[in-house]
């Protein structure tokens, strides 16, 4: 019988957690502990870092984990690098479950940038109204600019993260109608987004297209090559195929 460690924090990880629970596969769902009250899961939870790649390797050995599935977000690059190293050193098979990148379509007005600093450099010189839909970890990079900000966060910040900012506390997945109303109400001129892919954050892109708003799209950070699938069911199939027969 396999024993799976599922590195979660995305819609795909939640979908796979449901499949694993339904199939009664022994699995542990792991959150970093970024948010005050993460979504409940149908699997036993562990919350918090492992203590770097060495800590994760130790966890794999101590808990006799037979398979590691990295279903973390494409921008969670550090945990993915750690998972690659820890799995290799512990001799545990690793699979990444990750959604494909978004591609611009007809009517989209996207400008691609390499990272957060590239997004800052791409903002207009004149005061504008910018929707930063990138969470809270990168907001400091936008300090000192003459714009008015719309920020969407999961947990209320202790103090205002930026001057001239309106803060919306909301947890995705979001809807096009909701994001369109939000962006129109704030007179948004530019949207900054991460190329997360998936459906949970795509609504704002459709809303920007409908409103003719320019999108500054941040490319994904580099992560090491590893076996990757895009569908939770395919991850379950991999698990079954890579579990020796007769091992329960
Ligand atoms: C803690 C678990 C599920 C998971 C849902 C997906 C969809 C909603 C869209 C916008 C974009 C953003 C942000 C976002 C989305 C899903 C998914 C996704 C983007 C939760 C979650 C955790 C986090 C961490 C959080 C980050 C932040 C990023 C907000 C739970 C809800 C902007 C990424 O306050 C903070 O410190 C938040 C930090 C990392 C990015 C950042 O740098 O600030 N996600 N998001 C996970 C953990 O502790 O391990 O709390 O329930 C998960 C989800 N967030 O099961 O349905 O799958 O992508 N999350 C981005 O994509 O740009 C919001 O507002 O339009
Ligand atoms: P990160 O920068 O790649 O990781 C930083 C450190 O956080 C890791 O080294 C690890 O600590 C810990 N960590 C990250 N994910 C973990 C997990 N699932 N379980 C246990 N520890 C974890 O990660 P991040 O960008 O801060 O993202 C944190 C979490 O939020 C991830 O679960 C990710 O899936 C989710 N998320 C992130 C984004 C985003 O935009 N970054 C969007 C949606 C969801 P140690 O080194 O101590 O092990």
Short mmCIF file of C-alpha atoms and ligand atoms in Angstrom, two decimals:
data_model
loop_
_atom_site.label_atom_id
_atom_site.label_comp_id
_atom_site.label_asym_id
_atom_site.label_seq_id
_atom_site.Cartn_x
_atom_site.Cartn_y
_atom_site.Cartn_z
CA UNK A 1 0.00 0.00 0.00
CA UNK A 2 1.48 3.40 -0.96
CA UNK A 3 1.97 6.18 1.58
CA UNK A 4 1.68 9.53 -0.19
CA UNK A 5 2.89 12.95 0.87
CA UNK A 6 0.88 15.54 -1.10
CA UNK A 7 2.39 19.05 -1.13
CA UNK A 8 -0.76 21.13 -1.61
CA UNK A 9 -2.11 24.67 -1.62
CA UNK A 10 -3.83 24.68 -5.03
CA UNK A 11 -7.18 23.70 -6.54
CA UNK A 12 -5.54 20.71 -8.23
CA UNK A 13 -4.12 19.52 -4.90
CA UNK A 14 -7.61 19.73 -3.38
CA UNK A 15 -9.06 17.74 -6.28
CA UNK A 16 -6.38 15.05 -5.92
CA UNK A 17 -6.95 14.93 -2.15
CA UNK A 18 -10.59 14.06 -2.82
CA UNK A 19 -9.59 11.27 -5.24
CA UNK A 20 -7.05 9.84 -2.77
CA UNK A 21 -9.60 9.92 0.06
CA UNK A 22 -12.25 8.22 -2.11
CA UNK A 23 -9.74 5.53 -3.12
CA UNK A 24 -8.72 5.16 0.56
CA UNK A 25 -5.05 5.67 -0.32
CA UNK A 26 -3.00 6.50 2.82
CA UNK A 27 -1.94 10.13 2.21
CA UNK A 28 -0.94 13.27 4.13
CA UNK A 29 -1.83 16.76 2.81
CA UNK A 30 0.80 19.40 3.49
CA UNK A 31 0.21 23.17 3.75
CA UNK A 32 2.98 25.75 4.27
CA UNK A 33 0.81 27.56 6.80
CA UNK A 34 0.65 30.81 4.80
CA UNK A 35 -2.95 31.55 5.70
CA UNK A 36 -4.74 31.77 9.02
CA UNK A 37 -7.41 29.19 8.21
CA UNK A 38 -6.61 27.05 5.19
CA UNK A 39 -9.31 25.10 3.43
CA UNK A 40 -10.22 21.81 5.14
CA UNK A 41 -9.10 18.67 3.31
CA UNK A 42 -10.42 15.07 3.35
CA UNK A 43 -6.94 13.86 4.33
CA UNK A 44 -4.83 14.17 7.49
CA UNK A 45 -3.11 17.59 7.43
CA UNK A 46 0.37 18.71 8.34
CA UNK A 47 0.97 22.48 8.38
CA UNK A 48 4.32 24.36 8.27
CA UNK A 49 7.73 24.09 6.62
CA UNK A 50 9.89 20.96 6.78
CA UNK A 51 13.16 22.83 7.45
CA UNK A 52 14.62 22.95 3.92
CA UNK A 53 15.37 20.01 1.62
CA UNK A 54 17.15 18.13 4.43
CA UNK A 55 14.08 18.44 6.64
CA UNK A 56 11.83 17.20 3.84
CA UNK A 57 14.18 14.27 3.15
CA UNK A 58 14.11 13.37 6.85
CA UNK A 59 10.30 13.56 6.81
CA UNK A 60 10.12 11.21 3.81
CA UNK A 61 12.29 8.66 5.61
CA UNK A 62 10.74 9.00 9.09
CA UNK A 63 7.18 8.66 7.77
CA UNK A 64 8.10 5.86 5.30
CA UNK A 65 6.61 7.92 2.46
CA UNK A 66 6.52 5.81 -0.74
CA UNK A 67 5.48 8.57 -3.19
CA UNK A 68 5.86 12.36 -3.19
CA UNK A 69 3.38 14.42 -5.23
CA UNK A 70 4.21 18.12 -5.63
CA UNK A 71 0.88 19.83 -6.35
CA UNK A 72 2.07 23.23 -5.14
CA UNK A 73 1.53 26.43 -7.06
CA UNK A 74 3.79 27.20 -10.07
CA UNK A 75 5.13 30.24 -8.20
CA UNK A 76 6.02 28.15 -5.15
CA UNK A 77 9.44 27.51 -6.65
CA UNK A 78 11.45 26.89 -3.50
CA UNK A 79 9.36 24.00 -2.19
CA UNK A 80 9.46 22.45 -5.68
CA UNK A 81 13.27 22.67 -5.79
CA UNK A 82 13.44 21.19 -2.28
CA UNK A 83 11.04 18.37 -3.25
CA UNK A 84 13.18 17.43 -6.26
CA UNK A 85 16.34 17.22 -4.14
CA UNK A 86 14.73 15.46 -1.15
CA UNK A 87 12.92 12.86 -3.28
CA UNK A 88 16.12 12.02 -5.18
CA UNK A 89 18.17 11.63 -1.97
CA UNK A 90 15.49 9.61 -0.20
CA UNK A 91 14.91 7.42 -3.28
CA UNK A 92 11.20 8.31 -3.34
CA UNK A 93 9.38 8.66 -6.70
CA UNK A 94 8.30 12.28 -7.35
CA UNK A 95 5.46 13.52 -9.54
CA UNK A 96 4.47 17.16 -10.12
CA UNK A 97 0.78 17.98 -10.61
CA UNK A 98 0.67 21.39 -12.25
CA UNK A 99 -1.77 23.21 -14.52
CA UNK A 100 -0.66 24.51 -17.93
CA UNK A 101 0.23 28.19 -18.38
CA UNK A 102 -2.41 30.62 -19.58
CA UNK A 103 -2.01 31.78 -23.17
CA UNK A 104 -3.31 35.16 -24.44
CA UNK A 105 -6.29 34.93 -26.78
CA UNK A 106 -8.10 37.23 -29.20
CA UNK A 107 -8.94 40.55 -27.54
CA UNK A 108 -6.28 40.14 -24.83
CA UNK A 109 -3.85 43.01 -24.24
CA UNK A 110 -0.99 41.25 -22.35
CA UNK A 111 2.56 42.39 -21.71
CA UNK A 112 4.77 39.52 -20.47
CA UNK A 113 7.45 40.19 -17.83
CA UNK A 114 9.99 37.85 -16.25
CA UNK A 115 9.30 38.55 -12.58
CA UNK A 116 7.91 41.02 -10.04
CA UNK A 117 10.66 43.60 -10.74
CA UNK A 118 9.81 43.36 -14.44
CA UNK A 119 6.18 44.10 -13.59
CA UNK A 120 7.19 47.17 -11.54
CA UNK A 121 9.27 48.45 -14.48
CA UNK A 122 6.35 47.91 -16.88
CA UNK A 123 3.88 50.10 -14.97
CA UNK A 124 2.97 53.45 -16.64
CA UNK A 125 4.88 56.60 -15.54
CA UNK A 126 1.67 58.57 -14.91
CA UNK A 127 -0.57 57.88 -11.88
CA UNK A 128 -2.90 54.98 -12.77
CA UNK A 129 -5.24 52.56 -10.99
CA UNK A 130 -3.56 49.16 -10.68
CA UNK A 131 -5.16 45.86 -9.56
CA UNK A 132 -2.37 43.82 -7.92
CA UNK A 133 -3.91 40.32 -7.87
CA UNK A 134 -0.69 38.66 -6.73
CA UNK A 135 -1.31 38.10 -3.02
CA UNK A 136 0.71 39.76 -0.29
CA UNK A 137 4.23 38.31 -0.45
CA UNK A 138 5.50 40.61 -3.24
CA UNK A 139 3.73 43.89 -2.46
CA UNK A 140 6.78 45.65 -1.00
CA UNK A 141 8.28 45.84 -4.53
CA UNK A 142 5.53 48.31 -5.51
CA UNK A 143 6.18 50.86 -2.74
CA UNK A 144 7.01 54.46 -3.68
CA UNK A 145 5.07 54.57 -6.97
CA UNK A 146 2.44 57.26 -7.74
CA UNK A 147 -0.43 54.85 -8.42
CA UNK A 148 -3.64 53.97 -6.65
CA UNK A 149 -3.73 50.24 -5.78
CA UNK A 150 -6.44 47.61 -5.54
CA UNK A 151 -5.12 44.67 -3.49
CA UNK A 152 -6.81 41.29 -3.00
CA UNK A 153 -5.55 39.30 0.00
CA UNK A 154 -6.63 36.21 1.87
CA UNK A 155 -6.02 37.48 5.40
CA UNK A 156 -6.48 41.09 6.54
CA UNK A 157 -3.06 42.78 6.74
CA UNK A 158 -1.88 44.21 10.10
CA UNK A 159 -1.21 47.64 8.60
CA UNK A 160 -1.86 49.01 5.08
CA UNK A 161 0.68 47.21 2.84
CA UNK A 162 0.89 50.18 0.43
CA UNK A 163 -0.26 53.84 0.55
CA UNK A 164 -3.33 54.74 -1.58
CA UNK A 165 -4.49 51.11 -1.50
CA UNK A 166 -7.99 49.63 -1.37
CA UNK A 167 -7.81 46.12 0.14
CA UNK A 168 -10.29 43.36 -0.70
CA UNK A 169 -10.14 40.30 1.58
CA UNK A 170 -11.24 37.33 -0.49
CA UNK A 171 -10.25 33.74 -1.17
CA UNK A 172 -10.55 32.34 -4.66
CA UNK A 173 -11.71 30.72 -6.88
CA UNK A 174 -13.25 33.91 -8.36
CA UNK A 175 -15.87 34.60 -11.05
CA UNK A 176 -15.64 36.73 -14.21
CA UNK A 177 -18.76 38.69 -13.25
CA UNK A 178 -17.38 39.35 -9.77
CA UNK A 179 -13.97 40.41 -11.03
CA UNK A 180 -15.49 42.56 -13.79
CA UNK A 181 -17.69 44.41 -11.27
CA UNK A 182 -14.71 44.83 -8.90
CA UNK A 183 -12.39 46.21 -11.58
CA UNK A 184 -15.06 48.53 -13.06
CA UNK A 185 -15.99 49.86 -9.61
CA UNK A 186 -12.35 50.78 -8.96
CA UNK A 187 -11.75 52.22 -12.44
CA UNK A 188 -8.82 49.83 -12.92
CA UNK A 189 -6.49 50.71 -15.83
CA UNK A 190 -3.90 47.90 -15.40
CA UNK A 191 -3.96 44.39 -13.94
CA UNK A 192 -0.82 42.65 -12.62
CA UNK A 193 -1.13 38.85 -12.47
CA UNK A 194 1.05 35.77 -12.12
CA UNK A 195 0.82 33.16 -14.84
CA UNK A 196 -0.65 30.69 -12.37
CA UNK A 197 -2.80 28.84 -14.88
CA UNK A 198 -5.79 26.90 -13.68
CA UNK A 199 -9.31 28.12 -13.24
CA UNK A 200 -9.12 29.53 -9.71
CA UNK A 201 -7.54 32.81 -10.76
CA UNK A 202 -8.44 33.05 -14.45
CA UNK A 203 -11.65 35.07 -13.95
CA UNK A 204 -9.77 38.36 -13.70
CA UNK A 205 -8.20 37.78 -17.14
CA UNK A 206 -11.59 37.36 -18.80
CA UNK A 207 -12.81 40.43 -16.92
CA UNK A 208 -9.78 42.46 -18.10
CA UNK A 209 -10.43 41.37 -21.71
CA UNK A 210 -14.08 42.44 -21.45
CA UNK A 211 -13.09 45.83 -19.98
CA UNK A 212 -10.16 46.42 -22.34
CA UNK A 213 -7.70 46.55 -19.43
CA UNK A 214 -3.97 45.95 -20.06
CA UNK A 215 -2.60 42.86 -18.27
CA UNK A 216 1.00 42.70 -17.04
CA UNK A 217 1.57 38.93 -16.90
CA UNK A 218 4.42 37.61 -14.75
CA UNK A 219 6.11 34.46 -16.11
CA UNK A 220 6.64 31.44 -13.90
CA UNK A 221 9.94 31.04 -12.02
CA UNK A 222 12.31 28.22 -13.03
CA UNK A 223 11.84 24.84 -11.34
CA UNK A 224 13.91 21.68 -12.02
CA UNK A 225 12.77 19.22 -14.68
CA UNK A 226 10.56 16.50 -13.15
CA UNK A 227 7.76 14.21 -14.31
CA UNK A 228 4.68 16.44 -14.52
CA UNK A 229 0.98 15.81 -15.17
CA UNK A 230 -1.82 18.37 -15.41
CA UNK A 231 -4.81 16.30 -14.29
CA UNK A 232 -5.48 14.91 -10.78
CA UNK A 233 -6.84 11.63 -12.17
CA UNK A 234 -3.61 11.07 -14.14
CA UNK A 235 -1.67 11.58 -10.90
CA UNK A 236 -3.77 8.83 -9.30
CA UNK A 237 -3.10 6.55 -12.30
CA UNK A 238 0.67 7.21 -11.92
CA UNK A 239 0.42 6.26 -8.27
CA UNK A 240 -1.27 2.96 -9.10
CA UNK A 241 1.19 2.23 -11.93
CA UNK A 242 4.22 2.91 -9.75
CA UNK A 243 3.04 0.85 -6.74
CA UNK A 244 4.42 -2.73 -6.90
CA UNK A 245 1.61 -5.25 -7.34
CA UNK A 246 0.66 -7.15 -4.22
CA UNK A 247 1.95 -4.38 -1.98
CA UNK A 248 -1.62 -3.91 -0.69
C1 LIG B 1 -2.02 28.71 1.68
C2 LIG B 1 -4.85 27.49 0.86
C3 LIG B 1 -8.03 25.17 -3.19
C4 LIG B 1 -6.88 26.15 -3.37
C5 LIG B 1 -7.32 27.47 -3.96
C6 LIG B 1 -5.38 28.04 -7.39
C7 LIG B 1 -6.64 28.71 -6.88
C8 LIG B 1 -7.70 30.05 -5.06
C9 LIG B 1 -6.05 31.91 -7.03
C10 LIG B 1 -6.30 36.70 -7.29
C11 LIG B 1 -5.23 35.66 -7.25
C12 LIG B 1 -2.67 34.18 -5.42
C13 LIG B 1 -2.75 33.58 -3.99
C14 LIG B 1 -4.34 32.55 -5.32
C15 LIG B 1 -5.17 31.59 -5.84
C16 LIG B 1 -6.42 29.30 -5.47
C17 LIG B 1 -6.09 28.24 -4.45
C18 LIG B 1 -5.20 30.21 -5.32
C19 LIG B 1 -4.04 33.83 -6.00
C20 LIG B 1 -4.70 29.40 -0.99
C21 LIG B 1 -4.16 28.66 0.21
C22 LIG B 1 -2.92 29.17 0.54
C23 LIG B 1 -2.62 30.18 -0.39
C24 LIG B 1 -1.37 31.00 -0.35
C25 LIG B 1 -1.51 32.23 -1.18
C26 LIG B 1 -0.26 33.12 -1.26
C27 LIG B 1 -0.63 34.01 -2.47
C28 LIG B 1 -1.43 33.06 -3.38
C29 LIG B 1 -3.45 34.50 -3.00
C30 LIG B 1 -5.93 28.02 1.81
C31 LIG B 1 -6.02 30.08 -0.72
C32 LIG B 1 -2.41 35.67 -5.37
C33 LIG B 1 -1.58 33.49 -6.28
O1 LIG B 1 -1.66 35.96 2.35
C34 LIG B 1 -0.74 35.23 1.91
O2 LIG B 1 0.39 35.10 2.44
C35 LIG B 1 -1.06 34.48 0.64
C36 LIG B 1 -0.02 33.90 0.01
C37 LIG B 1 1.01 32.32 -1.44
C38 LIG B 1 0.55 34.53 -3.28
C39 LIG B 1 1.44 35.47 -2.56
O3 LIG B 1 2.62 35.46 -2.95
O4 LIG B 1 0.95 36.19 -1.65
N1 LIG B 1 -1.73 31.89 -2.57
N2 LIG B 1 -3.62 30.36 -1.27
C40 LIG B 1 -1.25 27.50 1.18
C41 LIG B 1 -0.31 26.94 2.24
O5 LIG B 1 -0.29 27.45 3.38
O6 LIG B 1 0.40 25.97 1.89
O7 LIG B 1 -5.63 28.96 2.58
O8 LIG B 1 -7.03 27.46 1.75
C42 LIG B 1 -4.82 28.43 -2.14
C43 LIG B 1 -5.29 28.98 -3.43
N3 LIG B 1 -4.91 30.15 -3.88
O9 LIG B 1 -7.76 24.16 -2.56
O10 LIG B 1 -9.11 25.41 -3.73
O11 LIG B 1 -5.29 26.81 -7.28
O12 LIG B 1 -4.46 28.78 -7.84
N4 LIG B 1 -3.62 32.44 -4.19
C44 LIG B 1 -1.82 33.59 -7.78
O13 LIG B 1 -2.25 32.57 -8.34
O14 LIG B 1 -1.60 34.68 -8.32
C45 LIG B 1 -5.14 34.90 -5.90
O15 LIG B 1 -6.53 37.34 -6.24
O16 LIG B 1 -6.87 36.88 -8.37
P1 LIG B 2 7.77 28.67 -1.61
O1 LIG B 2 8.25 30.06 -1.66
O2 LIG B 2 8.05 27.74 -2.74
O3 LIG B 2 8.28 27.93 -0.29
C1 LIG B 2 8.91 28.63 0.78
C2 LIG B 2 8.98 27.66 1.95
O4 LIG B 2 7.64 27.44 2.43
C3 LIG B 2 9.48 26.26 1.56
O5 LIG B 2 10.87 26.21 1.48
C4 LIG B 2 8.89 25.41 2.68
O6 LIG B 2 9.57 25.63 3.91
C5 LIG B 2 7.51 26.05 2.84
N1 LIG B 2 6.47 25.43 2.03
C6 LIG B 2 5.96 25.86 0.85
N2 LIG B 2 4.93 25.09 0.46
C7 LIG B 2 4.79 24.14 1.41
C8 LIG B 2 3.88 23.04 1.59
N3 LIG B 2 2.90 22.79 0.71
N4 LIG B 2 4.04 22.26 2.71
C9 LIG B 2 5.00 22.52 3.60
N5 LIG B 2 5.88 23.56 3.51
C10 LIG B 2 5.76 24.34 2.42
O7 LIG B 2 6.18 28.67 -1.34
P2 LIG B 2 5.11 29.91 -1.41
O8 LIG B 2 5.16 30.54 -2.75
O9 LIG B 2 5.32 30.72 -0.18
O10 LIG B 2 3.74 29.10 -1.31
C11 LIG B 2 3.37 28.57 -0.06
C12 LIG B 2 2.13 27.73 -0.26
O11 LIG B 2 1.10 28.52 -0.85
C13 LIG B 2 2.34 26.52 -1.15
O12 LIG B 2 1.63 25.44 -0.59
C14 LIG B 2 1.71 26.92 -2.46
O13 LIG B 2 1.16 25.80 -3.15
C15 LIG B 2 0.59 27.84 -2.00
N6 LIG B 2 0.28 28.84 -3.03
C16 LIG B 2 1.27 29.68 -3.42
C17 LIG B 2 0.96 30.62 -4.42
C18 LIG B 2 2.02 31.60 -4.88
O14 LIG B 2 1.67 32.52 -5.65
N7 LIG B 2 3.27 31.46 -4.44
C19 LIG B 2 -0.32 30.66 -4.97
C20 LIG B 2 -1.30 29.76 -4.53
C21 LIG B 2 -0.98 28.86 -3.55
P3 LIG B 2 10.81 24.68 4.40
O15 LIG B 2 11.97 25.10 3.54
O16 LIG B 2 10.97 25.01 5.85
O17 LIG B 2 10.40 23.25 4.15
#
